[in-house]
mmCIF file with all atom_site columns, C-alpha atoms in Angstrom:
data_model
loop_
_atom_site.group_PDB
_atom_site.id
_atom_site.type_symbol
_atom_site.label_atom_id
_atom_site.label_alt_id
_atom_site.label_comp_id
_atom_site.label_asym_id
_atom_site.label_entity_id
_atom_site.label_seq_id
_atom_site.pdbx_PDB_ins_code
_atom_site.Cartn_x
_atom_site.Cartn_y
_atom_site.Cartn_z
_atom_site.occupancy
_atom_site.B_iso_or_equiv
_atom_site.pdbx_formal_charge
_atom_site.auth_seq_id
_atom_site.auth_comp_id
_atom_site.auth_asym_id
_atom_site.auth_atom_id
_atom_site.pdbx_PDB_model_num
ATOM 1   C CA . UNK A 1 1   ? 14.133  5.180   -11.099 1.00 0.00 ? 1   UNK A CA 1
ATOM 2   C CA . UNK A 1 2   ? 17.236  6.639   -10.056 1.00 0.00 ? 2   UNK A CA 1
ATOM 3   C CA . UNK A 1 3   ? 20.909  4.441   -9.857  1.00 0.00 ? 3   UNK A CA 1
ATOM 4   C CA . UNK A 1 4   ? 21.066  4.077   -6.515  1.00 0.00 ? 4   UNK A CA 1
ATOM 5   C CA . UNK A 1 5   ? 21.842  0.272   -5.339  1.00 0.00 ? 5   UNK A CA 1
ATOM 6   C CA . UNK A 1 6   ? 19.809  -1.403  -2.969  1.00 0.00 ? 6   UNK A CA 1
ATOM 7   C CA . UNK A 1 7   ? 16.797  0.859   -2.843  1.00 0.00 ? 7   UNK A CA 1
ATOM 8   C CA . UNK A 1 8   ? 13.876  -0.534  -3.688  1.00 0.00 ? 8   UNK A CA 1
ATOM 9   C CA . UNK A 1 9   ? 11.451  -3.571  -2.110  1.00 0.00 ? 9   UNK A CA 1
ATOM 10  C CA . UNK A 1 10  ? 9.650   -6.353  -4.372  1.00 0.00 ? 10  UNK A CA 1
ATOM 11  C CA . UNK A 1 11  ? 6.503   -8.179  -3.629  1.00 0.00 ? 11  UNK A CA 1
ATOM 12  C CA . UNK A 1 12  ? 7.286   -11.432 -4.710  1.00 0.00 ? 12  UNK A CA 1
ATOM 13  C CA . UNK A 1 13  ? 4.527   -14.063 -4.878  1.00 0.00 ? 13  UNK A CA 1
ATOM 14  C CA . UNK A 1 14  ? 6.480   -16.851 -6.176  1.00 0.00 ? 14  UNK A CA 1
ATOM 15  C CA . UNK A 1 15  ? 5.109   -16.777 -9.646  1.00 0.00 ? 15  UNK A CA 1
ATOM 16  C CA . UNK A 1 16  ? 6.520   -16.221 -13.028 1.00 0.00 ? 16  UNK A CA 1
ATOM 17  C CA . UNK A 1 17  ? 6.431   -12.876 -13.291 1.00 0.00 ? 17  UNK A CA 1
ATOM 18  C CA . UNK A 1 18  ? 7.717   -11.221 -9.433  1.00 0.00 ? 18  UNK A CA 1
ATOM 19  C CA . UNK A 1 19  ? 10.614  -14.488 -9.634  1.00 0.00 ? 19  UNK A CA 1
ATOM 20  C CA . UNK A 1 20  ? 11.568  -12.880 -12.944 1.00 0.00 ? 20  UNK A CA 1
ATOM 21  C CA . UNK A 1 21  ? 11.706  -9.389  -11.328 1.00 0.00 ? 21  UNK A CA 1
ATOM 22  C CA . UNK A 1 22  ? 13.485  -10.521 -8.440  1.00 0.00 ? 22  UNK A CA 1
ATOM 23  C CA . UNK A 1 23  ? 16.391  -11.911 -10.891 1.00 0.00 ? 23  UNK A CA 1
ATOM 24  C CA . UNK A 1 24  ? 16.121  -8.762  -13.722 1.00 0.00 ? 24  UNK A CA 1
ATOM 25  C CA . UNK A 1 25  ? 16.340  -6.202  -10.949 1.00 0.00 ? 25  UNK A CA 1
ATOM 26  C CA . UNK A 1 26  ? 18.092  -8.066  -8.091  1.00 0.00 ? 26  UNK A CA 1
ATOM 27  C CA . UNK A 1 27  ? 21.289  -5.718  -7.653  1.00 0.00 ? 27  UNK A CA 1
ATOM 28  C CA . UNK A 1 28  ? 18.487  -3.313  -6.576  1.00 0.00 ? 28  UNK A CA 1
ATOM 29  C CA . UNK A 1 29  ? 16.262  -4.962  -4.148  1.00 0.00 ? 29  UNK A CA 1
ATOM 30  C CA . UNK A 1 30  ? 17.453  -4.204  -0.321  1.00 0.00 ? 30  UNK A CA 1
ATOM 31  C CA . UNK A 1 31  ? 14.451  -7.101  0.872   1.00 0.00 ? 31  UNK A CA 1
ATOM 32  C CA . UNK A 1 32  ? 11.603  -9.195  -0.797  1.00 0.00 ? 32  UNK A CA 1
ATOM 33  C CA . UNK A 1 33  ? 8.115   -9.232  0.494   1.00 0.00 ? 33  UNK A CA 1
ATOM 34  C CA . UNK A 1 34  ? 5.635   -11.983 0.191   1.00 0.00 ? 34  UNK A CA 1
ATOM 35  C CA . UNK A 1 35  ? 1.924   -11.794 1.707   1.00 0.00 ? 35  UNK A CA 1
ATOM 36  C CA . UNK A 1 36  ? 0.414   -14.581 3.295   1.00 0.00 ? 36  UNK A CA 1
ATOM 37  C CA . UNK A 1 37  ? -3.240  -13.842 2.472   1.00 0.00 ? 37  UNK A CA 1
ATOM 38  C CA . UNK A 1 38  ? -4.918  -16.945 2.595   1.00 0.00 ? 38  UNK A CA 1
ATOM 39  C CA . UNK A 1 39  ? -5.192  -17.902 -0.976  1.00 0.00 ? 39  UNK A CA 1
ATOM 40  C CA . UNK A 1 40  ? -5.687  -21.457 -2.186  1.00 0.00 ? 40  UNK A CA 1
ATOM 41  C CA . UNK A 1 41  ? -2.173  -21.198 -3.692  1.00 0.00 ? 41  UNK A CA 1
ATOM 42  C CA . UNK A 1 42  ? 0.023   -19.131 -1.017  1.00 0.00 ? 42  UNK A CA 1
ATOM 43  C CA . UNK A 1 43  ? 1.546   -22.558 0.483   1.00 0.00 ? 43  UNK A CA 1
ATOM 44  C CA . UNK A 1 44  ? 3.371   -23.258 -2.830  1.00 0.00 ? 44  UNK A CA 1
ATOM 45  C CA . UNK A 1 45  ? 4.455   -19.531 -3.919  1.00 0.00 ? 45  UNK A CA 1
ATOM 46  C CA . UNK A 1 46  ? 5.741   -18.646 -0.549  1.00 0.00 ? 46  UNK A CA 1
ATOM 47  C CA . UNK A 1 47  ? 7.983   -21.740 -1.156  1.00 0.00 ? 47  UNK A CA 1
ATOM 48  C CA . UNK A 1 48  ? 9.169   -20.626 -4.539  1.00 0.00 ? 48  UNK A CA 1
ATOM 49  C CA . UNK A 1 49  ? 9.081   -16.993 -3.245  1.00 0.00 ? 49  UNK A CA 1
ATOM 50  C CA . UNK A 1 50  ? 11.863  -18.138 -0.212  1.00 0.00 ? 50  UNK A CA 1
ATOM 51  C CA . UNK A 1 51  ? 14.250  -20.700 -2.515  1.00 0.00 ? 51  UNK A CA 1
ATOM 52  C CA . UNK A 1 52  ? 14.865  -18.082 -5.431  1.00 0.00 ? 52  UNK A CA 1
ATOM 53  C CA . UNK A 1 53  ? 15.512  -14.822 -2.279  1.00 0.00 ? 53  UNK A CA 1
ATOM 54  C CA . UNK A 1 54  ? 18.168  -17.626 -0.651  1.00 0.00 ? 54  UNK A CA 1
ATOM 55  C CA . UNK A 1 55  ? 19.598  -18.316 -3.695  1.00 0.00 ? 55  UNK A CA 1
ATOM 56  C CA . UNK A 1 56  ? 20.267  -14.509 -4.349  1.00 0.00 ? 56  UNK A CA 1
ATOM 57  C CA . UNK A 1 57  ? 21.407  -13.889 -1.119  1.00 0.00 ? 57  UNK A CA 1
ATOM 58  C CA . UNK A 1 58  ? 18.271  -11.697 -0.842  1.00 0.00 ? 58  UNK A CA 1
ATOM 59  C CA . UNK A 1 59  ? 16.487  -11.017 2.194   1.00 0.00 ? 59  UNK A CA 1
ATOM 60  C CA . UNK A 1 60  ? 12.272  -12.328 2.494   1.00 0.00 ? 60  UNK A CA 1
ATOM 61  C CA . UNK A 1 61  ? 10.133  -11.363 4.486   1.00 0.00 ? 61  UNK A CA 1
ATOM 62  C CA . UNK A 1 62  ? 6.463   -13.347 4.870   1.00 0.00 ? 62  UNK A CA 1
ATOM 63  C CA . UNK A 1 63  ? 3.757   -11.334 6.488   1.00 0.00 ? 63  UNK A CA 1
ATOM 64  C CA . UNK A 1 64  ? 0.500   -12.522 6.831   1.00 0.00 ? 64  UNK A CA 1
ATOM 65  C CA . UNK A 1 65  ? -2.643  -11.152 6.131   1.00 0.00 ? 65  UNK A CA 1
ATOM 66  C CA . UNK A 1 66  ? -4.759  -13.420 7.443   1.00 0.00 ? 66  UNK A CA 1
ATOM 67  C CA . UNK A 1 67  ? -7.863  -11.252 7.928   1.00 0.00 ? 67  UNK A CA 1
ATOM 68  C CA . UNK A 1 68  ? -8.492  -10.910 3.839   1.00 0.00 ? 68  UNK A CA 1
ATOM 69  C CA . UNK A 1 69  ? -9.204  -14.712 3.509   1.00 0.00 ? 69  UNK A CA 1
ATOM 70  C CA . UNK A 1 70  ? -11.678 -14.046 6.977   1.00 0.00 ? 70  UNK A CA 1
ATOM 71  C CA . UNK A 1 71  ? -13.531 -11.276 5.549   1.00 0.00 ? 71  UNK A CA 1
ATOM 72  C CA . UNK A 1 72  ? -12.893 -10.767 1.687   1.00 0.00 ? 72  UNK A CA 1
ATOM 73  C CA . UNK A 1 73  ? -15.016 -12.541 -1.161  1.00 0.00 ? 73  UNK A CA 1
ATOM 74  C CA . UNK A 1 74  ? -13.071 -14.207 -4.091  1.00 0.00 ? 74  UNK A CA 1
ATOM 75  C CA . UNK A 1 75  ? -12.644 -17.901 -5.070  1.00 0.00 ? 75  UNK A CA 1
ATOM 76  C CA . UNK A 1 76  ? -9.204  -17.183 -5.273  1.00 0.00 ? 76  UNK A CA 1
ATOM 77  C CA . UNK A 1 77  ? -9.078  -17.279 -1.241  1.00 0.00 ? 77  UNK A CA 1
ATOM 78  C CA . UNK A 1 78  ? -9.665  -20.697 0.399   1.00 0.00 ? 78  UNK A CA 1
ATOM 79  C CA . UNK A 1 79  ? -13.015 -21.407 1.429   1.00 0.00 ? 79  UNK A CA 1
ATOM 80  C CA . UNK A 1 80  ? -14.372 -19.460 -1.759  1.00 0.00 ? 80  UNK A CA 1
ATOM 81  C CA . UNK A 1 81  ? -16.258 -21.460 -4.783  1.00 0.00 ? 81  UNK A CA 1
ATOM 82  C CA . UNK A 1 82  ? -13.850 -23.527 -6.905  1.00 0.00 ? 82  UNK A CA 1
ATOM 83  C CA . UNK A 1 83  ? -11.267 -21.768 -9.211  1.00 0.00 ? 83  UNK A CA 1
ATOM 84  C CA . UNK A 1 84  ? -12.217 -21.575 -13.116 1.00 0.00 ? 84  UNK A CA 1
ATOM 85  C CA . UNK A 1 85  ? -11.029 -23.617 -15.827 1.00 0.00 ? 85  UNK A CA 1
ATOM 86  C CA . UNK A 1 86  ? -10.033 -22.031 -19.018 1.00 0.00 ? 86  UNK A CA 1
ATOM 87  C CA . UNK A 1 87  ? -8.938  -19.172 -20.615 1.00 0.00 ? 87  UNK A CA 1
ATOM 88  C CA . UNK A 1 88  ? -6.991  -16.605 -18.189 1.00 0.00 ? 88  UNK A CA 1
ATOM 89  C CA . UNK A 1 89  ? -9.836  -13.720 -19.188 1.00 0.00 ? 89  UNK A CA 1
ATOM 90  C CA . UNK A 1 90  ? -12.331 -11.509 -18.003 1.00 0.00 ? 90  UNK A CA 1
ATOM 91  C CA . UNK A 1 91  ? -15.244 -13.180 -18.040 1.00 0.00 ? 91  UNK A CA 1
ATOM 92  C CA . UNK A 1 92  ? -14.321 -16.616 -17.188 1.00 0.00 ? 92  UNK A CA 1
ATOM 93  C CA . UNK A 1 93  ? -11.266 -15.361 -14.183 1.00 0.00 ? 93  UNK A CA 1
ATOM 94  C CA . UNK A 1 94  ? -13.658 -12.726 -12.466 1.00 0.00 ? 94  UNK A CA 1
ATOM 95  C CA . UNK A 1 95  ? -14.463 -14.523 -9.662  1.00 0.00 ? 95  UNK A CA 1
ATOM 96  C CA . UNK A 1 96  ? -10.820 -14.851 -8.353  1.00 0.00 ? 96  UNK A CA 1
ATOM 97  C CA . UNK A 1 97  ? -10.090 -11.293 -8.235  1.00 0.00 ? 97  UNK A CA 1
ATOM 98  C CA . UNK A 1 98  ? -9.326  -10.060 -4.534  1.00 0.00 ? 98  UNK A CA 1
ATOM 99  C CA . UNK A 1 99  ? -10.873 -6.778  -3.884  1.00 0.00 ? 99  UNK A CA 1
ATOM 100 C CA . UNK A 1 100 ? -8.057  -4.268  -3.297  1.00 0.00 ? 100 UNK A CA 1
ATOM 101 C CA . UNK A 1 101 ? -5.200  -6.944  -3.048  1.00 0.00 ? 101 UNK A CA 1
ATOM 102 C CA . UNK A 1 102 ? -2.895  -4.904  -4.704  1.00 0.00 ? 102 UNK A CA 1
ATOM 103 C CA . UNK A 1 103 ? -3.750  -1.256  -3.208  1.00 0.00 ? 103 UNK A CA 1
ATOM 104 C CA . UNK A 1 104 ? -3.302  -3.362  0.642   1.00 0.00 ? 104 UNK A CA 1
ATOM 105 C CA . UNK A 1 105 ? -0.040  -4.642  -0.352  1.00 0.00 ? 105 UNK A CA 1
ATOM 106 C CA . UNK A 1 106 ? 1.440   -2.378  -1.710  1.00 0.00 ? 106 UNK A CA 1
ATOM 107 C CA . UNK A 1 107 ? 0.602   0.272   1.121   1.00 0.00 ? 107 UNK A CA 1
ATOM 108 C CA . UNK A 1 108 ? 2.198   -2.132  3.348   1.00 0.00 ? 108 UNK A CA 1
ATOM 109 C CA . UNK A 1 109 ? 5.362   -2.058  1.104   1.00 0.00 ? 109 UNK A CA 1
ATOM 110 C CA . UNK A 1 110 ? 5.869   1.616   1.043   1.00 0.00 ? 110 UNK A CA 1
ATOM 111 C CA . UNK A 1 111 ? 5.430   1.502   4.548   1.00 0.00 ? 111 UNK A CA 1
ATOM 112 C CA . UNK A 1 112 ? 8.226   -0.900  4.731   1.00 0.00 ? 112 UNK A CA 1
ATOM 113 C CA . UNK A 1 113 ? 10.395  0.995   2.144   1.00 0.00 ? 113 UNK A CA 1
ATOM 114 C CA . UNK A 1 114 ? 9.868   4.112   4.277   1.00 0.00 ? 114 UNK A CA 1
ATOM 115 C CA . UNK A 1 115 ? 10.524  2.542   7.987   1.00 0.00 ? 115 UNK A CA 1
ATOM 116 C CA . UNK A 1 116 ? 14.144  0.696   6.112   1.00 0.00 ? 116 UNK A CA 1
ATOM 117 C CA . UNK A 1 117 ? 15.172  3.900   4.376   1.00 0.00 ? 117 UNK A CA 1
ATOM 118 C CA . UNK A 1 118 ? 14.354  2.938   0.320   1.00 0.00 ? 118 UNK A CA 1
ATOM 119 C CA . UNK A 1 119 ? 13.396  5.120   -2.443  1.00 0.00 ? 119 UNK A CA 1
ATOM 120 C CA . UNK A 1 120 ? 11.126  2.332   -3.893  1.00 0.00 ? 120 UNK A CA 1
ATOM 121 C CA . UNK A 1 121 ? 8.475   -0.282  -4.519  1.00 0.00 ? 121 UNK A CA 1
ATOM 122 C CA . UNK A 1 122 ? 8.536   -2.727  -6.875  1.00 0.00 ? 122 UNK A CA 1
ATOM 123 C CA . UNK A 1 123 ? 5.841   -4.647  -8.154  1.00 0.00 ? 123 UNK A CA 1
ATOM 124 C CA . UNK A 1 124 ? 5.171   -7.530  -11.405 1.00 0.00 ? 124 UNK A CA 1
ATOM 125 C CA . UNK A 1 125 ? 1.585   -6.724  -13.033 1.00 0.00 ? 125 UNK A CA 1
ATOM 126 C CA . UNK A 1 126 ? 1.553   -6.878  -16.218 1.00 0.00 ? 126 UNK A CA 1
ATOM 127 C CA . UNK A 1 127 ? -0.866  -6.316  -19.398 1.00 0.00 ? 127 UNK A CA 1
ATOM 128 C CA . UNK A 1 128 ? -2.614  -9.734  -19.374 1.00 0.00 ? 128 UNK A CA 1
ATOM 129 C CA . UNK A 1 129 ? -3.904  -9.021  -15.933 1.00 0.00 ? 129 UNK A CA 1
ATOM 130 C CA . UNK A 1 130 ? -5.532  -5.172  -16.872 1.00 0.00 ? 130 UNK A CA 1
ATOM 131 C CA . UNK A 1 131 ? -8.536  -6.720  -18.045 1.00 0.00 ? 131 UNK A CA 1
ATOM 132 C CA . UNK A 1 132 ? -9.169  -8.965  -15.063 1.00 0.00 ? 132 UNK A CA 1
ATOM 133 C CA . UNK A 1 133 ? -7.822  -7.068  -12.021 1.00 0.00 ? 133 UNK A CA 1
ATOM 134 C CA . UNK A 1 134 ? -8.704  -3.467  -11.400 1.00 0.00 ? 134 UNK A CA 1
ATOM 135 C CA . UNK A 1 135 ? -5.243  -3.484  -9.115  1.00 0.00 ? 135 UNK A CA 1
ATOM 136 C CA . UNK A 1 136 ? -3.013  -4.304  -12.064 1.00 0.00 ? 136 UNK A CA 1
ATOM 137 C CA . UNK A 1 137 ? -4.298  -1.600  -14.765 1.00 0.00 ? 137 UNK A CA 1
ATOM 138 C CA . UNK A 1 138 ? -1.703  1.358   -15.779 1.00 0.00 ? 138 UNK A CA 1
ATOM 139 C CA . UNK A 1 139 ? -4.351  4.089   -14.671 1.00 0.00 ? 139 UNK A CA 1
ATOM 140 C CA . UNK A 1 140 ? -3.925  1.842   -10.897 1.00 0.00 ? 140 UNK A CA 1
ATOM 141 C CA . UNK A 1 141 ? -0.317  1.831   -11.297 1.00 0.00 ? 141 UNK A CA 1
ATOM 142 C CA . UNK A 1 142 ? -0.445  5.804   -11.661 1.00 0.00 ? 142 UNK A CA 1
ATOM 143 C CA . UNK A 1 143 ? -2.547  6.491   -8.983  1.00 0.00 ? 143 UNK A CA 1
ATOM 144 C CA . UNK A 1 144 ? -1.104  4.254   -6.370  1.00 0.00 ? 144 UNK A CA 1
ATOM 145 C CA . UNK A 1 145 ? 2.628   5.940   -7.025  1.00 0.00 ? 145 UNK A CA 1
ATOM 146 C CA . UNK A 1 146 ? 1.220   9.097   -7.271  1.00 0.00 ? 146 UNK A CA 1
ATOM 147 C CA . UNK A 1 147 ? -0.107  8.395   -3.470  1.00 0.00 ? 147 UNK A CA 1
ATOM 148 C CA . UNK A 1 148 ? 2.717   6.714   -2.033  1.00 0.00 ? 148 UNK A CA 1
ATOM 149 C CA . UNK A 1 149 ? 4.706   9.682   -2.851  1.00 0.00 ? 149 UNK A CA 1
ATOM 150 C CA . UNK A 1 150 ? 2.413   12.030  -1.632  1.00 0.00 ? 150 UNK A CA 1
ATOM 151 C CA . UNK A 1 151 ? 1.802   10.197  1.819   1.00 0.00 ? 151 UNK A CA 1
ATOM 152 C CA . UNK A 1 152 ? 5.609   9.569   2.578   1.00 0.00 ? 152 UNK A CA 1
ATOM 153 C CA . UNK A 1 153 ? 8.313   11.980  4.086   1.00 0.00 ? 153 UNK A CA 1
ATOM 154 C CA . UNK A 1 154 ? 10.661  10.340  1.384   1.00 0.00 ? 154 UNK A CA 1
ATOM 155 C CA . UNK A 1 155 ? 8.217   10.877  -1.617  1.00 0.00 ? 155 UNK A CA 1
ATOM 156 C CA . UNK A 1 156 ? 8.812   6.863   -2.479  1.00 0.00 ? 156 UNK A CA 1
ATOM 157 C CA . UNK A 1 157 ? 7.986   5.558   -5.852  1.00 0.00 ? 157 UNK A CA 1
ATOM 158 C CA . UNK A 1 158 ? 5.970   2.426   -7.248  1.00 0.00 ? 158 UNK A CA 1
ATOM 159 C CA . UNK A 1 159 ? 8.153   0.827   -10.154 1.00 0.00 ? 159 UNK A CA 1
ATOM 160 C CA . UNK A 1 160 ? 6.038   -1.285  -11.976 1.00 0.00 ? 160 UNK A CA 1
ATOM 161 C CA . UNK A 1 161 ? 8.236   -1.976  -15.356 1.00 0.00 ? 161 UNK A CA 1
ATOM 162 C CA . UNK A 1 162 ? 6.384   -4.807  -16.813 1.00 0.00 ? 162 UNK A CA 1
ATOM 163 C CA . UNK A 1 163 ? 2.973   -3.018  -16.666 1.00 0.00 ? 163 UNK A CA 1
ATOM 164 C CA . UNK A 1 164 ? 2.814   -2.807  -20.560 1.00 0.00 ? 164 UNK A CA 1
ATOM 165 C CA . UNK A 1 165 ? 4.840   -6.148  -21.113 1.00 0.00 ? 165 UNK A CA 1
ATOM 166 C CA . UNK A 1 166 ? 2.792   -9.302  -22.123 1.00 0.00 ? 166 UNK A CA 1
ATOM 167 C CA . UNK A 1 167 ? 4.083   -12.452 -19.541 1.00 0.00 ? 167 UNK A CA 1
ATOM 168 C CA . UNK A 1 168 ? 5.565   -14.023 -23.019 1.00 0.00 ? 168 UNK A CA 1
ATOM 169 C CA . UNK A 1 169 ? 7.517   -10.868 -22.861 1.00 0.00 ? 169 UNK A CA 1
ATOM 170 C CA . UNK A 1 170 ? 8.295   -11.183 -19.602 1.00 0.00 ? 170 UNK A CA 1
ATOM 171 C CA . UNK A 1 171 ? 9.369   -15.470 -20.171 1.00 0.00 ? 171 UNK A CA 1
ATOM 172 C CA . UNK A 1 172 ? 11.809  -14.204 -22.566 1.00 0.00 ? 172 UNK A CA 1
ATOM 173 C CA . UNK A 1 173 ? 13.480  -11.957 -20.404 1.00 0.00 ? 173 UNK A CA 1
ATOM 174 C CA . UNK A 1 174 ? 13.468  -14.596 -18.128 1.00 0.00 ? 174 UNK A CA 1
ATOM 175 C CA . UNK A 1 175 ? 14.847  -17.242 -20.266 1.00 0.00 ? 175 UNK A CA 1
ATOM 176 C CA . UNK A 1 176 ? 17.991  -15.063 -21.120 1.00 0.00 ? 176 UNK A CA 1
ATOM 177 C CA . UNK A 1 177 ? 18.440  -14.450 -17.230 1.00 0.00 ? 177 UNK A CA 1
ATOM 178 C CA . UNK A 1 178 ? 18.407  -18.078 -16.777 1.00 0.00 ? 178 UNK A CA 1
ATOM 179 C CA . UNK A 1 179 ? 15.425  -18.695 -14.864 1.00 0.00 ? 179 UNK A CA 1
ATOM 180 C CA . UNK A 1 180 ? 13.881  -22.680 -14.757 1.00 0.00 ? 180 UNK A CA 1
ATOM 181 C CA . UNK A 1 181 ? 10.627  -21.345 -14.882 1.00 0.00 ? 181 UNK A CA 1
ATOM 182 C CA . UNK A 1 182 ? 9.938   -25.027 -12.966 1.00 0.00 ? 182 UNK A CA 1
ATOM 183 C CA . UNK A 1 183 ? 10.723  -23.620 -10.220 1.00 0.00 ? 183 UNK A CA 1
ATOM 184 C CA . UNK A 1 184 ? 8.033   -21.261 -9.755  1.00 0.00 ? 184 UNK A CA 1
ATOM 185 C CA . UNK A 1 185 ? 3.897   -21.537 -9.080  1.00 0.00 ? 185 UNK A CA 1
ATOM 186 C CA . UNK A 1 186 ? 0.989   -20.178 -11.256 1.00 0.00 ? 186 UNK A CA 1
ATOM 187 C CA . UNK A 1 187 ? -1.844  -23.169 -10.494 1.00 0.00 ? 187 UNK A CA 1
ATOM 188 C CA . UNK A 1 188 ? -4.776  -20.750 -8.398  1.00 0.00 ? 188 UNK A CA 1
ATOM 189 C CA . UNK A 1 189 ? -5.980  -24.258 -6.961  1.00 0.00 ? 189 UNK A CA 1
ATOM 190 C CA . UNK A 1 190 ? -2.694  -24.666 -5.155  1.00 0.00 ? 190 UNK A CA 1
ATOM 191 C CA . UNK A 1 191 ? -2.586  -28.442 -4.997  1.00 0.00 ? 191 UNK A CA 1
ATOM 192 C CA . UNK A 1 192 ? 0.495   -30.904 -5.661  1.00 0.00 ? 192 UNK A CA 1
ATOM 193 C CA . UNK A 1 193 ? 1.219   -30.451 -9.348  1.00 0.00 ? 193 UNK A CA 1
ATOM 194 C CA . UNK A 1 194 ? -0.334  -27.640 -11.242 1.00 0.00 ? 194 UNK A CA 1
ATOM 195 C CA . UNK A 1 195 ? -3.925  -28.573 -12.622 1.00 0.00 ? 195 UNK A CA 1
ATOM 196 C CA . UNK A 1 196 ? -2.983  -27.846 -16.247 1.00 0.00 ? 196 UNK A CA 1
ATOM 197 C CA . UNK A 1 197 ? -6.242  -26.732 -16.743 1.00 0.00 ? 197 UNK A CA 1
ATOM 198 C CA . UNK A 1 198 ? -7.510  -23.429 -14.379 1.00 0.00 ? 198 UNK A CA 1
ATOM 199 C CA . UNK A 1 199 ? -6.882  -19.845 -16.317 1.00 0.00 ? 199 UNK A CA 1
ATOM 200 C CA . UNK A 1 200 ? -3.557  -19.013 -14.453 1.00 0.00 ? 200 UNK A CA 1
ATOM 201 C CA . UNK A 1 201 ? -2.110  -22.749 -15.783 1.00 0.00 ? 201 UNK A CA 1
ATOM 202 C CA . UNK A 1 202 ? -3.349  -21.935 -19.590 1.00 0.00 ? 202 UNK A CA 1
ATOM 203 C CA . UNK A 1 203 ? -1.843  -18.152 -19.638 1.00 0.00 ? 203 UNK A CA 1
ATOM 204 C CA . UNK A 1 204 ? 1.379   -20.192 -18.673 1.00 0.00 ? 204 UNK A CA 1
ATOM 205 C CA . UNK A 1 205 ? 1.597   -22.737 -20.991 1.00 0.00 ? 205 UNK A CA 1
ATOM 206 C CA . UNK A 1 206 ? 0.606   -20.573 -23.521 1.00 0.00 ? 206 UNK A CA 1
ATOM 207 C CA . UNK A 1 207 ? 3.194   -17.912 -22.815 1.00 0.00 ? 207 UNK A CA 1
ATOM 208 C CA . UNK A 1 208 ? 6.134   -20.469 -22.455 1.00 0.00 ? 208 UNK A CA 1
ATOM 209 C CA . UNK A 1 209 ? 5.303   -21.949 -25.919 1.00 0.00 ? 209 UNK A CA 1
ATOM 210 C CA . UNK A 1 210 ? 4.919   -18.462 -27.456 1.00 0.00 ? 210 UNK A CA 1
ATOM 211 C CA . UNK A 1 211 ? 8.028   -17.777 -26.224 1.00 0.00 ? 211 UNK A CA 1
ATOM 212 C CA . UNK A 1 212 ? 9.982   -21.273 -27.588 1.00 0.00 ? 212 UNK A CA 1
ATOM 213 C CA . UNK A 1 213 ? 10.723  -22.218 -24.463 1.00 0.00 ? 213 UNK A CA 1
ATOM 214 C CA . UNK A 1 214 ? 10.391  -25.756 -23.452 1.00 0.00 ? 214 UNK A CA 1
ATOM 215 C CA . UNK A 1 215 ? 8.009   -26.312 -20.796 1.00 0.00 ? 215 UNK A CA 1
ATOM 216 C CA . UNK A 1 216 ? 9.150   -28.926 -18.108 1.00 0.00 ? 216 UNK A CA 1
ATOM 217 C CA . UNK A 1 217 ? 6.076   -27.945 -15.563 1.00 0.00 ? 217 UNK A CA 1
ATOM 218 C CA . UNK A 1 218 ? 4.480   -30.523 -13.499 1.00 0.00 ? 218 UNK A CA 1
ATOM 219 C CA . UNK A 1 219 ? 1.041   -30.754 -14.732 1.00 0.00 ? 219 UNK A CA 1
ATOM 220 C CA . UNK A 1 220 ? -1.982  -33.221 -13.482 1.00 0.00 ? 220 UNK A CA 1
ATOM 221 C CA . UNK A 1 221 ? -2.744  -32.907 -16.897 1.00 0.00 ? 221 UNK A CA 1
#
């Protein structure tokens, strides 16, 4: 990634790990992105996801994407079977993966990048989700820069620097940046206080208290 300021675009969901990109690489982001794809849980990032881009001074955009929720099959997406409880793993968080969420979004983004004149796209997978989502994995990663380069007059680039980080690696950055990690949204059942108990709440707690850092998450329990 070159040195260039203000070149790049984030998607930022509103969750621990695109709110701690969004602070780590903020002197570079020109805009944030956030898609509106009818999950259970977009009401509460997009929130998160629009506090922490006014607080940087950072321009959001939401864009909706309402037809994946109308025609895609995942009980991450509301009107899909109830979210798993458990451990954030393969077996048990299968059923929320969203075919191809991450290959639509982020063709979208380069499109974006390309039409406001960036170099880059920036995105916050990371290697707790390669054995669950197909979208998140390195090889992914590879491919989808390699064709967002290839398909634009610009030649833009994914960045994707936490690929290989674990999120208690990424918590830690965080911490030292300052980040109230209260202030952002993990719960897949998207309801008033995180459940506490779904795979996306126990990868959180578990990553906070790997990482010493006191969690002060609302939880139902």
């Amino acid at each position: 990634m070159n040195c260039e300021l203000k070149d790049s675009v984030l998607i930022v969901s509103g969750g621990i790990d695109s709110i701690t990109m969004l602070y780590d690489y903020q002197e570079r982001i020109a805009f944030a992105v956030t898609f509106d794809y009818g999950s259970k849980h977009n009401e509460k990032e997009i929130a998160f996801a629009r506090m922490h881009c006014k607080r940087l001074g950072i321009r959001h955009l939401v864009i909706p994407l309402s037809f994946m929720s109308q025609y895609f099959k995942s009980s991450l997406l509301k009107g899909g079977e109830e979210i798993p409880e458990g451990r954030y793993d393969d077996q048990n968080m299968k059923s929320t993966v969203v075919p191809f969420r991450n290959g639509i979004m982020l063709a979208i983004a380069a499109g974006l990048a390309e039409s406001n004149g960036l170099h880059h796209v920036m995105m916050a997978n990371h290697s707790g989700d390669h054995a669950i989502y197909p979208d998140c994995r390195p090889q992914f990663v590879d491919a989808m820069s390699s064709a967002i380069t290839a398909g634009t007059y610009e030649g833009i680039t994914l960045f994707a620097p936490y690929t290989n980080l674990t999120k208690t690696d990424i918590v830690k950055r965080g911490n030292v940046l300052g980040i109230d990690y209260s202030e952002t949204w993990s719960c897949y059942k998207g309801g008033e206080k995180h459940c506490g108990k779904c795979g996306t709440c126990t990868e959180r707690r578990e990553a906070l208290h790997d990482a010493g850092i006191i969690d002060t998450t609302e939880y139902e329990e």
